Tab-separated table of N, CA, C and O and ligand atoms in Angstrom:
chain	number	residue	atom	x	y	z
A	169	MET	N	138.158	-165.638	135.702
A	169	MET	CA	138.282	-167.168	135.606
A	169	MET	C	137.134	-167.684	134.912
A	169	MET	O	135.973	-167.613	135.197
A	170	ASP	N	137.521	-168.207	133.777
A	170	ASP	CA	136.588	-168.797	132.761
A	170	ASP	C	135.294	-169.506	133.235
A	170	ASP	O	134.200	-169.439	132.911
A	171	ASN	N	135.583	-170.522	134.108
A	171	ASN	CA	134.557	-171.658	134.379
A	171	ASN	C	134.141	-171.409	135.725
A	171	ASN	O	133.370	-172.301	136.276
A	172	CYS	N	134.184	-170.166	136.314
A	172	CYS	CA	133.640	-170.022	137.558
A	172	CYS	C	132.280	-169.308	137.602
A	172	CYS	O	132.067	-168.300	136.972
A	173	ILE	N	131.384	-169.987	138.241
A	173	ILE	CA	130.012	-169.450	138.257
A	173	ILE	C	129.627	-168.092	138.610
A	173	ILE	O	129.063	-167.272	138.448
A	174	PHE	N	130.607	-167.909	139.869
A	174	PHE	CA	130.374	-166.576	140.542
A	174	PHE	C	131.034	-165.323	139.531
A	174	PHE	O	130.590	-164.236	139.514
A	175	CYS	N	132.233	-165.777	139.021
A	175	CYS	CA	132.808	-164.837	138.175
A	175	CYS	C	131.803	-164.531	136.951
A	175	CYS	O	131.802	-163.276	136.539
A	176	LYS	N	130.981	-165.494	136.484
A	176	LYS	CA	130.060	-165.201	135.275
A	176	LYS	C	128.865	-164.405	136.052
A	176	LYS	O	128.438	-163.454	135.074
A	177	ILE	N	128.586	-164.549	137.019
A	177	ILE	CA	127.487	-163.778	137.709
A	177	ILE	C	128.140	-162.404	137.850
A	177	ILE	O	127.283	-161.411	137.452
A	178	ILE	N	129.149	-162.017	138.285
A	178	ILE	CA	129.835	-160.769	138.464
A	178	ILE	C	130.009	-160.004	137.116
A	178	ILE	O	129.588	-158.645	136.954
A	179	LYS	N	130.187	-160.879	136.029
A	179	LYS	CA	130.291	-160.209	134.874
A	179	LYS	C	128.905	-159.959	133.983
A	179	LYS	O	128.913	-159.625	132.828
A	180	GLY	N	127.882	-160.488	134.598
A	180	GLY	CA	126.585	-160.348	134.175
A	180	GLY	C	126.313	-161.372	133.028
A	180	GLY	O	125.295	-161.304	132.303
A	181	GLU	N	127.043	-162.562	132.946
A	181	GLU	CA	126.695	-163.497	131.825
A	181	GLU	C	125.784	-164.611	132.407
A	181	GLU	O	125.130	-165.301	131.649
A	182	ILE	N	125.612	-164.502	133.780
A	182	ILE	CA	124.592	-165.348	134.286
A	182	ILE	C	123.833	-164.612	135.215
A	182	ILE	O	124.286	-163.605	136.037
A	183	PRO	N	122.298	-164.726	135.091
A	183	PRO	CA	121.534	-163.875	136.090
A	183	PRO	C	121.754	-163.872	137.541
A	183	PRO	O	121.838	-165.350	137.821
A	184	SER	N	121.161	-163.001	138.184
A	184	SER	CA	121.551	-163.063	139.647
A	184	SER	C	120.513	-162.134	140.257
A	184	SER	O	120.179	-161.077	139.393
A	185	LYS	N	120.078	-162.406	141.419
A	185	LYS	CA	119.261	-161.159	142.192
A	185	LYS	C	120.131	-160.577	143.066
A	185	LYS	O	120.570	-160.826	144.227
A	186	LYS	N	120.761	-159.317	142.578
A	186	LYS	CA	121.927	-158.602	143.149
A	186	LYS	C	121.193	-157.603	144.200
A	186	LYS	O	120.048	-156.881	143.947
A	187	LEU	N	121.794	-157.718	145.333
A	187	LEU	CA	121.170	-156.813	146.304
A	187	LEU	C	122.233	-155.480	146.521
A	187	LEU	O	121.634	-154.662	147.224
A	188	TYR	N	123.425	-155.699	146.456
A	188	TYR	CA	124.358	-154.585	146.835
A	188	TYR	C	125.586	-154.904	145.895
A	188	TYR	O	125.892	-155.865	145.443
A	189	GLU	N	126.247	-153.933	145.728
A	189	GLU	CA	127.450	-153.830	144.670
A	189	GLU	C	128.232	-152.608	145.174
A	189	GLU	O	127.851	-151.308	145.079
A	190	ASP	N	129.548	-152.622	145.303
A	190	ASP	CA	130.457	-151.507	145.267
A	190	ASP	C	131.814	-151.890	144.488
A	190	ASP	O	131.669	-152.838	143.475
A	191	ASP	N	132.923	-151.274	144.412
A	191	ASP	CA	134.007	-151.669	143.498
A	191	ASP	C	134.767	-153.047	143.812
A	191	ASP	O	135.392	-153.515	142.836
A	192	LYS	N	134.503	-153.501	145.038
A	192	LYS	CA	135.204	-154.914	145.483
A	192	LYS	C	134.243	-156.065	145.669
A	192	LYS	O	134.779	-157.223	145.416
A	193	VAL	N	132.962	-155.847	146.002
A	193	VAL	CA	132.152	-156.973	146.081
A	193	VAL	C	130.713	-156.786	145.752
A	193	VAL	O	130.193	-155.534	145.359
A	194	VAL	N	130.028	-157.924	145.640
A	194	VAL	CA	128.524	-157.864	145.452
A	194	VAL	C	127.797	-158.702	146.424
A	194	VAL	O	128.459	-159.675	147.096
A	195	ILE	N	126.586	-158.430	146.603
A	195	ILE	CA	125.809	-159.382	147.469
A	195	ILE	C	124.466	-159.856	146.645
A	195	ILE	O	123.833	-159.093	146.034
A	196	ILE	N	124.567	-161.204	146.628
A	196	ILE	CA	123.303	-161.717	145.712
A	196	ILE	C	122.531	-162.682	146.646
A	196	ILE	O	122.992	-163.137	147.735
A	197	MET	N	121.305	-162.885	146.248
A	197	MET	CA	120.536	-164.098	146.891
A	197	MET	C	120.956	-165.404	146.470
A	197	MET	O	121.472	-165.530	145.221
A	198	ASP	N	121.132	-166.246	147.530
A	198	ASP	CA	121.603	-167.617	147.297
A	198	ASP	C	120.328	-168.403	146.589
A	198	ASP	O	119.338	-168.164	146.800
A	199	ILE	N	120.757	-169.042	145.397
A	199	ILE	CA	119.818	-169.684	144.586
A	199	ILE	C	119.129	-170.956	145.276
A	199	ILE	O	117.771	-171.070	144.786
A	200	ASN	N	119.686	-171.492	146.260
A	200	ASN	CA	119.183	-172.548	146.912
A	200	ASN	C	119.002	-172.267	148.305
A	200	ASN	O	119.954	-173.102	149.033
A	201	PRO	N	118.279	-171.501	148.951
A	201	PRO	CA	118.379	-170.930	150.285
A	201	PRO	C	118.207	-172.032	151.212
A	201	PRO	O	117.321	-172.887	150.975
A	202	VAL	N	119.050	-172.166	152.485
A	202	VAL	CA	118.670	-173.062	153.426
A	202	VAL	C	117.806	-172.409	154.459
A	202	VAL	O	117.365	-172.882	155.458
A	203	VAL	N	117.579	-171.114	154.205
A	203	VAL	CA	116.695	-170.107	155.238
A	203	VAL	C	116.330	-168.824	154.426
A	203	VAL	O	116.931	-168.634	153.536
A	204	ASP	N	115.336	-168.442	154.703
A	204	ASP	CA	114.729	-167.332	154.058
A	204	ASP	C	115.561	-166.038	154.384
A	204	ASP	O	116.096	-165.739	155.389
A	205	GLY	N	116.165	-165.392	153.143
A	205	GLY	CA	117.059	-164.357	153.178
A	205	GLY	C	118.517	-164.732	153.269
A	205	GLY	O	119.515	-163.929	153.681
A	206	HIS	N	118.784	-165.886	152.776
A	206	HIS	CA	120.200	-166.431	152.613
A	206	HIS	C	120.909	-165.870	151.671
A	206	HIS	O	120.392	-165.684	150.431
A	207	VAL	N	121.790	-164.951	151.710
A	207	VAL	CA	122.514	-164.266	151.078
A	207	VAL	C	124.074	-164.541	150.892
A	207	VAL	O	124.537	-164.922	151.751
A	208	LEU	N	124.898	-164.159	149.600
A	208	LEU	CA	126.050	-164.256	149.708
A	208	LEU	C	126.918	-163.156	149.443
A	208	LEU	O	126.374	-162.336	148.535
A	209	VAL	N	127.949	-162.706	150.196
A	209	VAL	CA	128.798	-161.777	149.910
A	209	VAL	C	130.096	-162.290	149.100
A	209	VAL	O	130.715	-163.217	149.530
A	210	ILE	N	130.190	-161.633	147.859
A	210	ILE	CA	131.221	-162.439	146.892
A	210	ILE	C	132.254	-161.238	146.538
A	210	ILE	O	131.663	-160.112	145.879
A	211	PRO	N	133.578	-161.454	146.737
A	211	PRO	CA	134.354	-160.403	146.079
A	211	PRO	C	134.410	-160.513	144.501
A	211	PRO	O	134.176	-161.558	143.976
A	212	LYS	N	134.576	-159.303	143.905
A	212	LYS	CA	134.539	-159.398	142.509
A	212	LYS	C	135.853	-160.140	141.811
A	212	LYS	O	135.805	-160.709	140.793
A	213	GLU	N	136.935	-159.992	142.662
A	213	GLU	CA	138.230	-160.743	142.168
A	213	GLU	C	138.083	-162.343	142.459
A	213	GLU	O	137.402	-162.737	143.433
A	214	HIS	N	138.422	-162.933	141.528
A	214	HIS	CA	138.528	-164.557	141.887
A	214	HIS	C	139.410	-164.765	142.668
A	214	HIS	O	140.584	-165.054	142.397
A	215	ILE	N	139.018	-165.079	143.791
A	215	ILE	CA	139.924	-165.762	144.857
A	215	ILE	C	139.218	-166.927	145.211
A	215	ILE	O	138.039	-167.000	145.824
A	216	VAL	N	139.993	-168.202	145.178
A	216	VAL	CA	139.379	-169.386	145.474
A	216	VAL	C	138.948	-169.627	146.815
A	216	VAL	O	137.655	-170.048	147.247
A	217	ASP	N	139.617	-169.432	147.887
A	217	ASP	CA	138.979	-169.771	149.402
A	217	ASP	C	139.662	-168.616	150.341
A	217	ASP	O	140.459	-167.853	149.940
A	218	TYR	N	139.247	-168.696	151.507
A	218	TYR	CA	139.444	-167.643	152.596
A	218	TYR	C	141.009	-167.660	152.820
A	218	TYR	O	141.579	-166.542	153.377
A	219	THR	N	141.684	-168.838	152.802
A	219	THR	CA	143.226	-168.763	153.036
A	219	THR	C	143.962	-168.022	151.974
A	219	THR	O	145.073	-167.473	152.388
A	220	GLU	N	143.314	-167.625	150.860
A	220	GLU	CA	144.065	-167.019	149.838
A	220	GLU	C	143.398	-165.288	149.836
A	220	GLU	O	144.033	-164.533	149.056
A	221	MET	N	142.607	-165.098	150.621
A	221	MET	CA	142.170	-163.740	150.659
A	221	MET	C	143.034	-162.590	151.437
A	221	MET	O	143.484	-162.904	152.525
A	222	PRO	N	143.254	-161.590	150.745
A	222	PRO	CA	143.872	-160.620	151.301
A	222	PRO	C	143.395	-159.914	152.478
A	222	PRO	O	141.986	-159.758	152.606
A	223	ASP	N	144.079	-159.689	153.684
A	223	ASP	CA	143.565	-159.214	154.632
A	223	ASP	C	142.691	-157.859	154.470
A	223	ASP	O	141.609	-157.678	155.229
A	224	ASP	N	142.933	-156.910	153.696
A	224	ASP	CA	142.139	-155.758	153.590
A	224	ASP	C	140.918	-156.104	152.992
A	224	ASP	O	139.813	-155.497	153.266
A	225	LEU	N	140.874	-156.931	151.915
A	225	LEU	CA	139.544	-157.427	151.444
A	225	LEU	C	138.585	-158.114	152.400
A	225	LEU	O	137.501	-158.000	152.436
A	226	LEU	N	139.264	-158.894	153.402
A	226	LEU	CA	138.620	-159.604	154.368
A	226	LEU	C	137.903	-158.608	155.059
A	226	LEU	O	136.806	-158.680	155.650
A	227	ALA	N	138.622	-157.440	155.544
A	227	ALA	CA	138.137	-156.495	156.461
A	227	ALA	C	137.078	-155.779	155.671
A	227	ALA	O	136.109	-155.526	156.412
A	228	HIS	N	137.115	-155.600	154.414
A	228	HIS	CA	136.076	-154.804	153.728
A	228	HIS	C	134.736	-155.674	153.699
A	228	HIS	O	133.690	-155.255	153.997
A	229	ILE	N	134.944	-156.954	153.644
A	229	ILE	CA	133.804	-157.956	153.557
A	229	ILE	C	133.119	-157.992	154.985
A	229	ILE	O	131.787	-158.005	154.920
A	230	SER	N	133.911	-157.895	155.776
A	230	SER	CA	133.476	-157.836	157.340
A	230	SER	C	132.585	-156.700	157.528
A	230	SER	O	131.573	-156.738	158.025
A	231	LYS	N	133.095	-155.664	156.939
A	231	LYS	CA	132.403	-154.158	157.280
A	231	LYS	C	131.039	-154.407	156.550
A	231	LYS	O	130.161	-153.920	157.051
A	232	ILE	N	131.167	-154.664	155.258
A	232	ILE	CA	129.896	-154.801	154.334
A	232	ILE	C	128.920	-155.765	155.072
A	232	ILE	O	127.693	-155.549	155.150
A	233	ALA	N	129.438	-156.900	155.390
A	233	ALA	CA	128.501	-157.947	156.079
A	233	ALA	C	127.948	-157.341	157.377
A	233	ALA	O	126.880	-157.654	157.807
A	234	LYS	N	128.723	-156.642	158.234
A	234	LYS	CA	128.022	-156.100	159.303
A	234	LYS	C	126.958	-155.042	159.095
A	234	LYS	O	125.865	-155.237	159.721
A	235	GLU	N	127.181	-154.054	158.110
A	235	GLU	CA	126.181	-153.267	157.655
A	235	GLU	C	125.113	-153.842	157.059
A	235	GLU	O	123.800	-153.648	157.526
A	236	TYR	N	125.326	-154.705	156.108
A	236	TYR	CA	124.257	-155.297	155.211
A	236	TYR	C	123.417	-156.400	156.272
A	236	TYR	O	122.119	-156.618	156.059
A	237	GLY	N	124.116	-156.932	157.049
A	237	GLY	CA	123.438	-157.996	158.131
A	237	GLY	C	122.442	-157.231	158.724
A	237	GLY	O	121.454	-158.053	159.121
A	238	LYS	N	122.702	-156.134	159.387
A	238	LYS	CA	121.809	-155.333	160.134
A	238	LYS	C	120.393	-155.052	159.338
A	238	LYS	O	119.461	-155.220	159.742
A	239	GLU	N	120.694	-154.724	158.103
A	239	GLU	CA	119.618	-154.272	157.237
A	239	GLU	C	118.753	-155.484	156.897
A	239	GLU	O	117.535	-155.406	156.930
A	240	LEU	N	119.335	-156.639	156.626
A	240	LEU	CA	118.861	-157.958	156.354
A	240	LEU	C	117.932	-158.360	157.605
A	240	LEU	O	116.754	-158.586	157.403
A	241	MET	N	118.490	-158.235	158.803
A	241	MET	CA	117.681	-158.583	159.959
A	241	MET	C	116.472	-157.684	160.167
A	241	MET	O	115.485	-158.133	160.547
A	242	ARG	N	116.706	-156.385	159.998
A	242	ARG	CA	115.675	-155.350	160.086
A	242	ARG	C	114.631	-155.685	159.215
A	242	ARG	O	113.217	-155.670	159.458
A	243	LYS	N	114.784	-155.925	157.761
A	243	LYS	CA	113.956	-156.159	156.924
A	243	LYS	C	112.982	-157.442	156.962
A	243	LYS	O	111.967	-157.457	156.626
A	244	LEU	N	113.636	-158.276	157.310
A	244	LEU	CA	113.121	-159.607	157.504
A	244	LEU	C	112.684	-160.251	158.989
A	244	LEU	O	112.180	-161.266	159.225
A	245	GLU	N	112.844	-159.133	159.726
A	245	GLU	CA	112.422	-159.301	161.253
A	245	GLU	C	112.952	-160.606	161.771
A	245	GLU	O	112.313	-161.379	162.346
A	246	SER	N	114.359	-160.857	161.500
A	246	SER	CA	114.872	-162.156	162.024
A	246	SER	C	115.527	-161.623	163.589
A	246	SER	O	116.003	-160.476	163.532
A	247	LYS	N	115.678	-162.606	164.353
A	247	LYS	CA	116.175	-162.246	165.563
A	247	LYS	C	117.565	-162.545	165.700
A	247	LYS	O	118.243	-162.010	166.764
A	248	GLY	N	118.317	-163.161	164.750
A	248	GLY	CA	119.757	-163.448	164.687
A	248	GLY	C	120.311	-163.588	163.346
A	248	GLY	O	119.727	-163.508	162.348
A	249	LEU	N	121.709	-163.753	163.081
A	249	LEU	CA	122.246	-164.007	161.899
A	249	LEU	C	123.261	-164.865	162.046
A	249	LEU	O	124.173	-164.600	163.062
A	250	THR	N	123.698	-165.766	161.176
A	250	THR	CA	124.843	-166.606	161.266
A	250	THR	C	125.492	-166.238	159.890
A	250	THR	O	125.151	-166.140	158.932
A	251	LEU	N	126.997	-166.143	160.234
A	251	LEU	CA	127.703	-165.884	159.174
A	251	LEU	C	128.992	-167.079	158.956
A	251	LEU	O	129.406	-167.573	159.839
A	252	THR	N	128.731	-167.612	157.728
A	252	THR	CA	129.632	-168.782	157.476
A	252	THR	C	130.501	-168.736	156.312
A	252	THR	O	130.072	-168.213	155.118
A	253	VAL	N	131.592	-169.409	156.306
A	253	VAL	CA	132.546	-169.517	155.360
A	253	VAL	C	132.996	-170.918	155.143
A	253	VAL	O	133.328	-171.549	156.053
A	254	ASN	N	132.553	-171.669	153.898
A	254	ASN	CA	133.041	-173.098	153.848
A	254	ASN	C	134.454	-173.055	153.233
A	254	ASN	O	134.912	-172.131	152.457
A	255	TYR	N	135.147	-174.242	153.305
A	255	TYR	CA	136.441	-174.428	152.939
A	255	TYR	C	136.690	-175.804	152.694
A	255	TYR	O	136.095	-176.592	153.259
A	256	GLY	N	137.670	-176.145	151.831
A	256	GLY	CA	138.017	-177.507	151.361
A	256	GLY	C	136.927	-178.088	150.982
A	256	GLY	O	136.107	-177.618	150.128
A	257	ASP	N	136.536	-179.453	151.429
A	257	ASP	CA	135.415	-180.279	150.760
A	257	ASP	C	134.251	-179.742	150.978
A	257	ASP	O	133.223	-180.033	150.536
A	258	ALA	N	133.847	-178.726	152.103
A	258	ALA	CA	132.640	-178.253	152.383
A	258	ALA	C	132.371	-177.068	151.664
A	258	ALA	O	131.259	-176.617	151.516
A	259	GLN	N	133.695	-176.516	150.769
A	259	GLN	CA	133.207	-175.418	149.875
A	259	GLN	C	132.920	-175.976	148.424
A	259	GLN	O	133.775	-176.623	147.741
A	260	VAL	N	131.665	-175.633	147.935
A	260	VAL	CA	131.374	-176.444	146.614
A	260	VAL	C	131.615	-175.276	145.488
A	260	VAL	O	132.421	-175.812	144.538
A	261	VAL	N	131.497	-174.058	145.524
A	261	VAL	CA	131.852	-173.117	144.633
A	261	VAL	C	133.171	-172.544	145.190
A	261	VAL	O	133.325	-171.999	146.151
A	262	LYS	N	134.300	-172.774	144.062
A	262	LYS	CA	135.606	-172.405	144.535
A	262	LYS	C	136.114	-170.831	144.170
A	262	LYS	O	136.815	-170.574	143.384
A	263	HIS	N	135.220	-170.054	144.672
A	263	HIS	CA	135.229	-168.669	144.677
A	263	HIS	C	134.863	-168.192	146.035
A	263	HIS	O	133.594	-168.311	146.405
A	264	TYR	N	135.706	-167.659	146.671
A	264	TYR	CA	135.338	-167.136	148.032
A	264	TYR	C	134.080	-166.563	148.098
A	264	TYR	O	133.669	-165.682	147.379
A	265	HIS	N	133.298	-166.908	149.214
A	265	HIS	CA	131.936	-166.166	149.423
A	265	HIS	C	131.700	-166.415	151.060
A	265	HIS	O	131.939	-167.490	151.534
A	266	LEU	N	131.019	-165.254	151.581
A	266	LEU	CA	130.547	-165.264	152.882
A	266	LEU	C	128.893	-165.581	152.754
A	266	LEU	O	128.395	-164.702	152.191
A	267	HIS	N	128.628	-166.563	153.533
A	267	HIS	CA	126.892	-166.777	153.637
A	267	HIS	C	126.495	-165.842	154.799
A	267	HIS	O	127.080	-165.946	155.830
A	268	LEU	N	125.505	-165.147	154.507
A	268	LEU	CA	124.533	-164.623	155.590
A	268	LEU	C	123.270	-165.223	155.844
A	268	LEU	O	122.675	-165.304	154.848
A	269	LEU	N	123.227	-165.793	156.918
A	269	LEU	CA	121.884	-166.551	157.161
A	269	LEU	C	121.243	-165.999	158.221
A	269	LEU	O	121.481	-166.248	159.397
A	270	PRO	N	119.995	-165.548	157.940
A	270	PRO	CA	119.144	-164.817	159.143
A	270	PRO	C	118.545	-166.128	160.103
A	270	PRO	O	118.520	-167.214	159.447
A	271	ASP	N	118.537	-165.802	160.903
A	271	ASP	CA	118.001	-167.027	162.154
A	271	ASP	C	116.810	-166.389	162.716
A	271	ASP	O	116.578	-165.525	163.190
A	272	TYR	N	115.738	-167.210	162.512
A	272	TYR	CA	114.423	-167.025	163.065
A	272	TYR	C	114.036	-168.000	164.159
A	272	TYR	O	112.723	-168.058	164.597
A	273	ASN	N	114.942	-168.818	164.713
A	273	ASN	CA	114.614	-169.856	165.900
A	273	ASN	C	113.796	-170.926	165.119
A	273	ASN	O	113.239	-171.651	165.737
A	274	ILE	N	113.815	-170.812	163.713
A	274	ILE	CA	113.251	-171.909	163.001
A	274	ILE	C	113.998	-172.543	161.965
A	274	ILE	O	115.037	-171.564	161.750
A	275	LYS	N	114.057	-173.440	161.417
A	275	LYS	CA	114.999	-173.940	160.462
A	275	LYS	C	114.564	-174.216	159.060
A	275	LYS	O	115.373	-174.705	158.214
A	276	GLU	N	113.316	-173.848	158.786
A	276	GLU	CA	112.818	-174.158	157.448
A	276	GLU	C	112.666	-172.722	156.506
A	276	GLU	O	112.668	-171.790	157.175
A	277	VAL	N	112.839	-173.237	155.297
A	277	VAL	CA	112.535	-171.956	154.248
A	277	VAL	C	111.242	-171.903	154.386
A	277	VAL	O	110.373	-172.981	153.985
A	278	GLU	N	110.382	-170.653	154.314
A	278	GLU	CA	109.002	-170.491	154.294
A	278	GLU	C	108.625	-169.721	152.922
A	278	GLU	O	107.521	-169.634	152.693
A	279	LYS	N	109.580	-169.134	152.657
A	279	LYS	CA	109.094	-168.033	151.336
A	279	LYS	C	110.056	-168.444	150.118
A	279	LYS	O	111.175	-169.351	150.128
A	280	THR	N	109.602	-168.164	148.800
A	280	THR	CA	110.426	-168.355	147.949
A	280	THR	C	111.582	-167.287	147.808
A	280	THR	O	111.491	-166.296	148.450
A	281	VAL	N	112.506	-167.335	146.995
A	281	VAL	CA	113.598	-166.371	146.693
A	281	VAL	C	113.157	-165.228	146.378
A	281	VAL	O	113.538	-164.097	146.612
A	282	GLU	N	112.012	-165.405	145.289
A	282	GLU	CA	111.497	-164.235	144.664
A	282	GLU	C	110.791	-163.344	145.562
A	282	GLU	O	110.906	-162.087	145.712
A	283	GLU	N	109.907	-164.104	146.569
A	283	GLU	CA	109.252	-163.320	147.596
A	283	GLU	C	110.029	-162.609	148.685
A	283	GLU	O	109.993	-161.415	148.912
A	284	VAL	N	111.319	-163.246	148.987
A	284	VAL	CA	112.230	-162.574	149.800
A	284	VAL	C	112.955	-161.344	149.207
A	284	VAL	O	113.237	-160.307	149.620
A	285	TYR	N	113.375	-161.624	147.704
A	285	TYR	CA	113.924	-160.608	147.018
A	285	TYR	C	112.990	-159.216	146.980
A	285	TYR	O	113.373	-158.163	147.073
A	286	GLU	N	111.809	-159.524	146.944
A	286	GLU	CA	110.922	-158.271	146.769
A	286	GLU	C	110.735	-157.463	148.056
A	286	GLU	O	110.887	-156.309	148.209
A	287	ILE	N	111.097	-158.197	149.358
A	287	ILE	CA	111.151	-157.615	150.573
A	287	ILE	C	112.408	-157.014	150.726
A	287	ILE	O	112.359	-155.720	151.368
A	288	ILE	N	113.470	-157.400	150.279
A	288	ILE	CA	114.797	-156.848	150.894
A	288	ILE	C	115.645	-156.086	149.696
A	288	ILE	O	116.630	-155.405	149.867
A	289	LYS	N	115.103	-156.169	148.334
A	289	LYS	CA	115.998	-155.429	147.368
A	289	LYS	C	115.887	-153.962	147.607
A	289	LYS	O	115.171	-153.219	148.182
B	381	AMP	P1	129.534	-173.592	149.309
B	381	AMP	O1	130.452	-173.357	148.135
B	381	AMP	O2	129.350	-174.773	149.828
B	381	AMP	O3	129.832	-172.508	150.360
B	381	AMP	O4	128.076	-172.813	148.897
B	381	AMP	C1	128.027	-172.469	147.559
B	381	AMP	C2	126.642	-171.846	147.619
B	381	AMP	O5	126.369	-171.116	146.265
B	381	AMP	C3	125.289	-172.638	147.853
B	381	AMP	O6	124.749	-172.067	149.004
B	381	AMP	C4	124.643	-172.508	146.509
B	381	AMP	O7	123.168	-172.609	146.754
B	381	AMP	C5	125.182	-171.176	145.835
B	381	AMP	N1	124.913	-170.919	144.487
B	381	AMP	C6	125.459	-171.895	143.795
B	381	AMP	N2	125.041	-171.319	142.263
B	381	AMP	C7	124.583	-170.159	142.440
B	381	AMP	C8	123.996	-169.093	141.689
B	381	AMP	N3	123.884	-169.448	140.295
B	381	AMP	N4	123.254	-168.205	142.124
B	381	AMP	C9	123.392	-167.938	143.458
B	381	AMP	N5	123.889	-168.900	144.471
B	381	AMP	C10	124.303	-169.977	143.752
B	382	ZN	ZN1	135.495	-166.745	140.209
């Protein structure tokens, strides 16, 4: 999809801090984190939202999120993890993505994206 920011990231036309990649998905740092270690799991295929996602791709994303979520918590010493998918008016980027949000029992960002990337890359 020509005008999609996540498609451009996947094609390498826009820079991103990539943490994981396989044939179906990438995981990147969110550019505007709401908490330290806020990352996005994004399918390589342009699919607008969760209602259009094939079940096998959702299953793959769940598996990757489960594995990577544990790694994220271990590396950042977070006590919990929140997984979020926005839809409709709540979804700004119209290319499906799963937010992984480490939970530290505090709600502020304390580190820069670069500092967190150096810890978890
Ligand atoms: P939403 O569509 O509301 O679920 O959220 C879109 C998310 O994408 C927000 O958390 C943004 O900070 C993030 N985002 C937007 N542009 C970029 C980008 N170029 N690189 C990384 N994350 C991005
Ligand atoms: Zn796209």
